[in-house]
């Protein structure tokens, strides 16, 4: 539940800040961000709560409608090769990468990150990476890939395989050096 919920949350967040977002995807994404953030902790605690599950299903649907029309970003660009190479569940890979990629992208879309912060009850956009890390801890997820044995020696392969359409829509240009710095924060 935590993994899939964080995948949907990440999809919504990335679709909101992507280079190819638009007013319709923005509306869908912001609503999904708010719904998922408010309901995921309870869904993790009590997976049999049908009302919470219904809210999470709606958040996931809105997220999918947003990203299928605006694309994703560097989180998903990196999550795919990490999942394939190291058998990391996709939603977990997204969750671990998200605070670091937000930190990298903040300056590219400050107004949009400010709106995301407001939706989840955070005062300043600059505090989003910290707030997301606390959220991950609240739902029982790790903040790094240590248990998967990823090392700096693996970075070139991950980076080479990360150059997907998701990466091309990231709101900020991402060099190989930038990706290396992001990965250093999660191993």
Coordinates of N, CA and C in Angstrom, one line a residue:
X1 N 0.8 -1.2 0.0 CA 0.0 0.0 0.0 C 0.9 1.3 0.0
X2 N 1.9 1.3 0.8 CA 2.8 2.4 0.9 C 3.5 2.6 -0.4
X3 N 4.0 1.5 -1.0 CA 4.7 1.6 -2.3 C 3.8 2.2 -3.4
X4 N 2.7 1.6 -3.6 CA 1.8 2.0 -4.7 C 1.2 3.4 -4.4
X5 N 1.0 3.7 -3.2 CA 0.5 5.1 -2.8 C 1.6 6.1 -3.2
X6 N 2.8 5.8 -2.9 CA 3.9 6.8 -3.2 C 4.2 6.8 -4.7
X7 N 3.9 5.8 -5.4 CA 4.1 5.9 -6.9 C 3.0 6.9 -7.4
X8 N 1.8 6.7 -6.9 CA 0.7 7.6 -7.4 C 1.0 9.1 -7.0
X9 N 1.5 9.2 -5.7 CA 1.8 10.6 -5.3 C 2.9 11.2 -6.1
X10 N 3.9 10.4 -6.4 CA 5.1 10.9 -7.2 C 4.6 11.2 -8.6
X11 N 3.8 10.4 -9.2 CA 3.2 10.7 -10.5 C 2.5 12.0 -10.6
X12 N 1.7 12.2 -9.5 CA 1.0 13.5 -9.5 C 1.9 14.7 -9.4
X13 N 2.9 14.6 -8.4 CA 3.8 15.7 -8.2 C 4.6 15.9 -9.5
X14 N 5.2 14.9 -10.1 CA 6.0 15.1 -11.3 C 5.2 15.6 -12.4
X15 N 4.0 15.2 -12.6 CA 3.2 15.7 -13.7 C 2.8 17.2 -13.5
X16 N 2.7 17.6 -12.3 CA 2.4 19.0 -12.0 C 3.6 19.9 -12.3
X17 N 4.8 19.5 -12.1 CA 6.0 20.3 -12.4 C 6.7 20.1 -13.7
X18 N 6.2 19.1 -14.5 CA 6.9 18.8 -15.7 C 6.9 19.9 -16.7
X19 N 7.8 19.9 -17.7 CA 7.8 20.9 -18.7 C 6.6 20.9 -19.6
X20 N 5.9 19.8 -19.6 CA 4.7 19.7 -20.5 C 3.4 19.7 -19.8
X21 N 3.4 20.2 -18.6 CA 2.1 20.3 -17.9 C 1.2 21.4 -18.5
X22 N -0.1 21.3 -18.2 CA -1.0 22.3 -18.7 C -2.1 22.5 -17.7
X23 N -3.0 23.5 -17.8 CA -4.0 23.8 -16.8 C -4.8 22.6 -16.4
X24 N -5.1 21.7 -17.3 CA -6.0 20.6 -17.0 C -5.2 19.6 -16.2
X25 N -4.0 19.2 -16.6 CA -3.2 18.3 -15.8 C -2.8 18.9 -14.5
X26 N -2.6 20.2 -14.4 CA -2.3 20.8 -13.1 C -3.4 20.6 -12.1
X27 N -4.7 20.8 -12.6 CA -5.8 20.7 -11.7 C -5.9 19.2 -11.2
X28 N -5.8 18.3 -12.1 CA -5.9 16.9 -11.7 C -4.7 16.5 -10.7
X29 N -3.5 17.0 -11.0 CA -2.4 16.6 -10.2 C -2.5 17.2 -8.8
X30 N -2.8 18.5 -8.7 CA -2.9 19.1 -7.4 C -4.0 18.4 -6.5
X31 N -5.1 18.0 -7.1 CA -6.2 17.3 -6.4 C -5.6 16.0 -5.9
X32 N -4.9 15.3 -6.8 CA -4.4 14.0 -6.4 C -3.4 14.1 -5.3
X33 N -2.5 15.1 -5.4 CA -1.5 15.3 -4.3 C -2.2 15.4 -3.0
X34 N -3.2 16.3 -2.9 CA -3.9 16.5 -1.7 C -4.6 15.3 -1.2
X35 N -5.3 14.6 -2.0 CA -6.0 13.4 -1.6 C -5.1 12.3 -1.1
X36 N -4.0 12.0 -1.8 CA -3.1 10.9 -1.5 C -2.4 11.3 -0.2
X37 N -1.9 12.5 -0.1 CA -1.2 12.9 1.1 C -2.1 12.8 2.4
X38 N -3.3 13.2 2.3 CA -4.2 13.1 3.4 C -4.6 11.7 3.8
X39 N -4.6 10.8 2.8 CA -5.2 9.5 3.1 C -4.3 8.3 3.1
X40 N -3.1 8.4 2.5 CA -2.2 7.3 2.5 C -1.8 6.8 3.9
X41 N -1.5 7.6 4.8 CA -1.1 7.1 6.2 C -2.2 6.1 6.7
X42 N -3.4 6.6 6.6 CA -4.5 5.7 7.1 C -4.7 4.5 6.3
X43 N -4.5 4.5 5.0 CA -4.6 3.3 4.2 C -3.5 2.3 4.5
X44 N -2.3 2.8 4.9 CA -1.2 1.9 5.3 C -1.6 1.3 6.7
X45 N -2.1 2.1 7.6 CA -2.5 1.5 8.9 C -3.6 0.5 8.8
X46 N -4.7 0.8 8.0 CA -5.8 0.0 8.0 C -6.3 -0.2 6.5
X47 N -5.7 -1.2 5.9 CA -6.0 -1.5 4.5 C -7.4 -2.0 4.3
X48 N -8.1 -2.3 5.3 CA -9.5 -2.8 5.1 C -10.5 -1.6 5.2
X49 N -10.1 -0.4 5.4 CA -11.0 0.7 5.4 C -11.4 1.1 4.0
X50 N -12.6 0.7 3.6 CA -13.1 0.9 2.3 C -13.2 2.3 1.9
X51 N -13.6 3.2 2.8 CA -13.7 4.6 2.5 C -12.3 5.2 2.2
X52 N -11.3 4.9 2.9 CA -10.0 5.4 2.7 C -9.5 4.8 1.4
X53 N -9.7 3.5 1.1 CA -9.3 2.9 -0.1 C -9.9 3.5 -1.3
X54 N -11.2 3.9 -1.2 CA -11.9 4.6 -2.3 C -11.2 6.0 -2.6
X55 N -10.9 6.7 -1.5 CA -10.2 8.0 -1.7 C -8.8 7.8 -2.4
X56 N -8.1 6.7 -1.9 CA -6.8 6.5 -2.6 C -7.0 6.1 -4.0
X57 N -8.0 5.3 -4.3 CA -8.3 5.0 -5.7 C -8.6 6.2 -6.6
X58 N -9.3 7.1 -6.0 CA -9.6 8.4 -6.7 C -8.3 9.2 -6.9
X59 N -7.5 9.3 -5.9 CA -6.2 10.0 -6.0 C -5.3 9.4 -7.1
X60 N -5.3 8.1 -7.1 CA -4.5 7.3 -8.1 C -5.0 7.6 -9.5
X61 N -6.3 7.6 -9.6 CA -6.9 7.8 -11.0 C -6.6 9.2 -11.4
X62 N -6.8 10.2 -10.6 CA -6.5 11.6 -11.0 C -5.0 11.7 -11.3
X63 N -4.1 11.1 -10.6 CA -2.7 11.1 -10.8 C -2.4 10.5 -12.2
X64 N -3.0 9.4 -12.5 CA -2.8 8.8 -13.8 C -3.3 9.6 -15.0
X65 N -4.5 10.3 -14.8 CA -5.0 11.1 -15.8 C -4.1 12.3 -16.0
X66 N -3.5 12.8 -15.0 CA -2.5 13.9 -15.1 C -1.3 13.5 -15.8
X67 N -0.6 12.5 -15.3 CA 0.7 12.1 -15.9 C 0.6 11.6 -17.3
X68 N -0.5 10.9 -17.7 CA -0.7 10.4 -19.0 C -0.8 11.5 -20.0
X69 N -1.1 12.7 -19.6 CA -1.2 13.9 -20.5 C -0.1 14.9 -20.3
X70 N 0.8 14.7 -19.3 CA 1.8 15.7 -19.2 C 3.2 15.1 -19.0
X71 N 3.3 13.8 -18.8 CA 4.6 13.1 -18.6 C 5.0 13.2 -17.1
X72 N 6.2 12.7 -16.9 CA 6.8 12.5 -15.6 C 8.1 13.3 -15.5
X73 N 9.1 12.8 -14.7 CA 10.3 13.5 -14.6 C 11.5 12.6 -14.1
X74 N 12.5 13.2 -13.5 CA 13.7 12.5 -13.1 C 13.5 11.4 -12.1
X75 N 12.5 11.5 -11.2 CA 12.2 10.4 -10.3 C 11.9 9.1 -11.1
X76 N 11.0 9.2 -12.0 CA 10.7 8.0 -12.8 C 11.8 7.6 -13.7
X77 N 12.5 8.6 -14.2 CA 13.7 8.3 -15.1 C 14.7 7.4 -14.4
X78 N 14.9 7.7 -13.1 CA 15.9 6.9 -12.3 C 15.3 5.7 -11.7
X79 N 14.0 5.8 -11.3 CA 13.3 4.6 -10.7 C 13.3 3.4 -11.6
X80 N 13.1 3.6 -12.8 CA 12.9 2.4 -13.7 C 14.2 1.6 -13.8
X81 N 15.4 2.2 -14.0 CA 16.6 1.3 -14.1 C 17.0 0.8 -12.7
X82 N 16.7 1.5 -11.6 CA 17.0 1.0 -10.3 C 16.1 -0.2 -10.0
X83 N 14.9 -0.1 -10.3 CA 14.0 -1.2 -10.1 C 14.4 -2.5 -10.9
X84 N 14.7 -2.2 -12.1 CA 15.1 -3.4 -13.0 C 16.4 -4.0 -12.6
X85 N 17.4 -3.2 -12.3 CA 18.7 -3.7 -11.9 C 18.8 -4.3 -10.5
X86 N 18.1 -3.8 -9.6 CA 18.3 -4.2 -8.2 C 17.0 -4.7 -7.5
X87 N 16.0 -5.0 -8.3 CA 14.8 -5.6 -7.8 C 14.1 -4.8 -6.7
X88 N 14.2 -3.4 -6.9 CA 13.6 -2.5 -5.9 C 12.1 -2.3 -6.4
X89 N 11.1 -2.5 -5.5 CA 9.7 -2.2 -5.9 C 9.6 -0.8 -6.5
X90 N 8.9 -0.6 -7.5 CA 8.8 0.7 -8.2 C 8.4 1.8 -7.3
X91 N 7.3 1.6 -6.6 CA 6.9 2.7 -5.7 C 7.9 3.1 -4.6
X92 N 8.6 2.1 -4.1 CA 9.6 2.3 -3.1 C 10.8 3.2 -3.8
X93 N 11.2 2.8 -5.0 CA 12.2 3.5 -5.6 C 11.8 5.0 -5.8
X94 N 10.6 5.2 -6.3 CA 10.0 6.6 -6.4 C 10.1 7.3 -5.1
X95 N 9.6 6.7 -4.0 CA 9.5 7.3 -2.7 C 10.9 7.8 -2.2
X96 N 11.9 6.9 -2.4 CA 13.2 7.2 -1.9 C 13.9 8.4 -2.7
X97 N 13.6 8.4 -4.0 CA 14.2 9.4 -4.9 C 13.5 10.7 -4.8
X98 N 12.2 10.7 -4.4 CA 11.4 11.9 -4.5 C 12.0 13.1 -3.8
X99 N 12.3 13.1 -2.5 CA 12.8 14.3 -1.8 C 14.1 14.9 -2.5
X100 N 14.9 14.0 -3.0 CA 16.2 14.5 -3.6 C 15.9 15.1 -4.9
X101 N 15.0 14.6 -5.7 CA 14.7 15.2 -7.0 C 14.0 16.5 -6.8
X102 N 13.1 16.5 -5.8 CA 12.4 17.8 -5.5 C 13.4 18.9 -5.1
X103 N 14.4 18.5 -4.3 CA 15.4 19.5 -3.9 C 16.2 20.0 -5.2
X104 N 16.4 19.1 -6.1 CA 17.1 19.5 -7.3 C 16.2 20.4 -8.2
X105 N 15.0 20.1 -8.3 CA 14.0 20.8 -9.2 C 13.4 22.1 -8.6
X106 N 13.6 22.4 -7.3 CA 12.9 23.5 -6.7 C 13.0 24.8 -7.5
X107 N 14.2 25.1 -7.9 CA 14.5 26.4 -8.5 C 13.9 26.5 -9.9
X108 N 13.5 25.4 -10.5 CA 13.0 25.4 -11.9 C 11.5 25.8 -11.9
X109 N 10.8 25.4 -10.8 CA 9.3 25.7 -10.7 C 9.0 26.2 -9.3
X110 N 9.6 27.2 -8.8 CA 9.3 27.6 -7.4 C 7.8 27.9 -7.1
X111 N 7.1 28.5 -8.1 CA 5.7 28.8 -7.8 C 4.9 27.5 -7.7
X112 N 5.2 26.5 -8.5 CA 4.5 25.3 -8.5 C 4.8 24.5 -7.2
X113 N 6.1 24.5 -6.8 CA 6.4 23.8 -5.6 C 5.8 24.5 -4.4
X114 N 5.6 25.8 -4.4 CA 4.9 26.5 -3.4 C 3.5 26.0 -3.3
X115 N 2.8 25.8 -4.4 CA 1.5 25.3 -4.4 C 1.4 23.9 -3.8
X116 N 2.3 23.1 -4.2 CA 2.4 21.7 -3.6 C 2.6 21.8 -2.1
X117 N 3.5 22.6 -1.7 CA 3.7 22.8 -0.2 C 2.4 23.2 0.5
X118 N 1.7 24.1 -0.1 CA 0.4 24.5 0.5 C -0.6 23.4 0.6
X119 N -0.7 22.6 -0.4 CA -1.6 21.5 -0.5 C -1.3 20.4 0.6
X120 N -0.1 20.3 1.0 CA 0.2 19.3 2.0 C 0.6 19.9 3.4
X121 N 0.3 21.2 3.5 CA 0.4 21.8 4.8 C 1.8 22.2 5.2
X122 N 2.7 22.5 4.2 CA 4.1 22.9 4.5 C 4.1 24.4 4.1
X123 N 4.8 25.2 5.0 CA 4.8 26.6 4.8 C 5.6 27.1 3.6
X124 N 6.8 26.5 3.4 CA 7.7 27.0 2.3 C 8.1 25.8 1.4
X125 N 8.2 26.2 0.1 CA 8.6 25.1 -0.8 C 9.9 24.5 -0.5
X126 N 10.8 25.3 0.1 CA 12.2 24.8 0.4 C 12.1 23.7 1.4
X127 N 11.0 23.6 2.2 CA 10.9 22.6 3.2 C 10.3 21.3 2.7
X128 N 9.9 21.3 1.4 CA 9.3 20.1 0.9 C 10.2 18.8 1.0
X129 N 11.4 18.8 0.6 CA 12.2 17.6 0.8 C 12.2 17.0 2.2
X130 N 12.4 17.9 3.2 CA 12.3 17.4 4.6 C 10.9 16.9 4.9
X131 N 9.9 17.6 4.5 CA 8.5 17.2 4.8 C 8.2 15.8 4.1
X132 N 8.7 15.6 2.9 CA 8.5 14.3 2.3 C 9.2 13.2 3.0
X133 N 10.4 13.5 3.4 CA 11.2 12.5 4.2 C 10.4 12.1 5.5
X134 N 9.9 13.1 6.2 CA 9.1 12.8 7.4 C 7.9 12.0 7.1
X135 N 7.2 12.3 5.9 CA 6.1 11.5 5.5 C 6.4 10.1 5.2
X136 N 7.6 9.8 4.5 CA 8.0 8.5 4.2 C 8.2 7.7 5.5
X137 N 8.8 8.3 6.5 CA 9.1 7.7 7.8 C 7.7 7.4 8.5
X138 N 6.8 8.3 8.4 CA 5.4 8.1 8.9 C 4.7 6.8 8.4
X139 N 4.9 6.6 7.1 CA 4.3 5.4 6.5 C 5.2 4.2 6.4
X140 N 6.3 4.3 7.1 CA 7.2 3.1 7.3 C 8.1 2.8 6.2
X141 N 8.5 3.8 5.4 CA 9.4 3.5 4.3 C 10.8 4.0 4.6
X142 N 11.8 3.4 4.0 CA 13.2 3.8 4.3 C 13.5 5.1 3.4
X143 N 14.6 5.7 3.8 CA 15.0 6.9 3.1 C 16.2 6.7 2.1
X144 N 16.6 5.5 2.0 CA 17.8 5.2 1.1 C 17.7 3.7 0.6
X145 N 18.6 3.4 -0.3 CA 18.6 2.1 -0.9 C 19.7 1.1 -0.3
X146 N 20.1 1.4 0.9 CA 21.2 0.6 1.5 C 20.9 -0.9 1.5
X147 N 19.7 -1.3 1.8 CA 19.5 -2.7 1.9 C 19.5 -3.4 0.5
X148 N 19.6 -2.6 -0.5 CA 19.6 -3.2 -1.9 C 21.0 -3.3 -2.5
X149 N 22.0 -2.8 -1.7 CA 23.4 -2.9 -2.1 C 23.8 -2.1 -3.3
X150 N 23.1 -1.0 -3.6 CA 23.5 -0.1 -4.6 C 24.7 0.7 -4.2
X151 N 25.8 0.8 -5.0 CA 27.0 1.6 -4.7 C 27.3 2.6 -5.8
X152 N 28.2 3.4 -5.5 CA 28.6 4.4 -6.6 C 29.1 3.7 -7.8
X153 N 29.6 2.5 -7.7 CA 30.1 1.8 -8.9 C 28.9 1.5 -9.9
X154 N 27.7 1.5 -9.3 CA 26.5 1.2 -10.1 C 26.0 2.4 -10.8
X155 N 26.4 3.6 -10.4 CA 25.8 4.9 -11.0 C 25.9 5.0 -12.5
X156 N 27.1 4.7 -13.1 CA 27.1 4.9 -14.6 C 26.0 4.1 -15.3
X157 N 25.8 2.8 -14.9 CA 24.8 2.0 -15.6 C 23.4 2.6 -15.3
X158 N 23.1 3.0 -14.1 CA 21.8 3.5 -13.8 C 21.6 4.8 -14.6
X159 N 22.6 5.7 -14.6 CA 22.5 6.9 -15.3 C 22.3 6.7 -16.8
X160 N 23.0 5.8 -17.4 CA 22.9 5.5 -18.8 C 21.5 5.0 -19.2
X161 N 20.9 4.3 -18.3 CA 19.5 3.7 -18.6 C 18.4 4.7 -18.1
X162 N 18.8 5.8 -17.6 CA 17.7 6.7 -17.1 C 17.2 7.7 -18.1
X163 N 17.9 7.8 -19.2 CA 17.5 8.8 -20.2 C 16.3 8.4 -21.0
X164 N 15.2 8.4 -20.3 CA 13.9 8.0 -21.0 C 13.1 9.3 -21.3
X165 N 11.9 9.1 -21.8 CA 11.0 10.2 -22.0 C 10.6 10.9 -20.7
X166 N 10.6 10.2 -19.6 CA 10.4 10.8 -18.3 C 11.5 11.8 -18.0
X167 N 12.7 11.4 -18.2 CA 13.8 12.4 -17.9 C 13.7 13.6 -18.8
X168 N 13.3 13.4 -20.0 CA 13.3 14.5 -21.0 C 12.2 15.6 -20.6
X169 N 11.3 15.2 -19.8 CA 10.2 16.2 -19.4 C 10.5 16.8 -18.0
X170 N 11.6 16.4 -17.3 CA 11.9 17.0 -16.0 C 12.0 18.5 -16.2
X171 N 11.5 19.2 -15.2 CA 11.4 20.7 -15.3 C 12.8 21.4 -15.4
X172 N 13.8 20.7 -15.0 CA 15.2 21.3 -15.1 C 16.1 20.3 -15.8
X173 N 17.0 20.8 -16.7 CA 17.9 20.0 -17.4 C 18.7 19.2 -16.3
X174 N 19.0 17.9 -16.6 CA 19.7 17.1 -15.6 C 20.9 16.5 -16.3
X175 N 22.1 16.9 -15.9 CA 23.3 16.3 -16.4 C 23.7 15.0 -15.7
X176 N 24.6 14.3 -16.2 CA 25.0 13.0 -15.6 C 25.6 13.3 -14.2
X177 N 26.3 14.5 -14.1 CA 26.8 14.8 -12.8 C 25.7 15.1 -11.8
X178 N 24.7 15.8 -12.2 CA 23.5 16.1 -11.4 C 22.9 14.8 -10.9
X179 N 22.7 13.8 -11.8 CA 22.2 12.5 -11.4 C 23.1 11.8 -10.4
X180 N 24.4 11.9 -10.6 CA 25.3 11.3 -9.7 C 25.1 11.9 -8.3
X181 N 25.0 13.2 -8.2 CA 24.8 13.8 -6.9 C 23.4 13.4 -6.3
X182 N 22.4 13.3 -7.1 CA 21.1 12.8 -6.5 C 21.3 11.4 -6.0
X183 N 21.9 10.5 -6.8 CA 22.1 9.1 -6.4 C 23.0 9.0 -5.1
X184 N 24.0 9.9 -5.0 CA 24.8 9.9 -3.8 C 24.0 10.1 -2.5
X185 N 22.9 10.8 -2.6 CA 22.0 11.1 -1.5 C 21.1 9.9 -1.1
X186 N 21.0 8.9 -1.9 CA 20.1 7.8 -1.6 C 20.8 6.4 -1.4
X187 N 22.1 6.4 -1.5 CA 22.8 5.1 -1.3 C 23.4 5.0 0.0

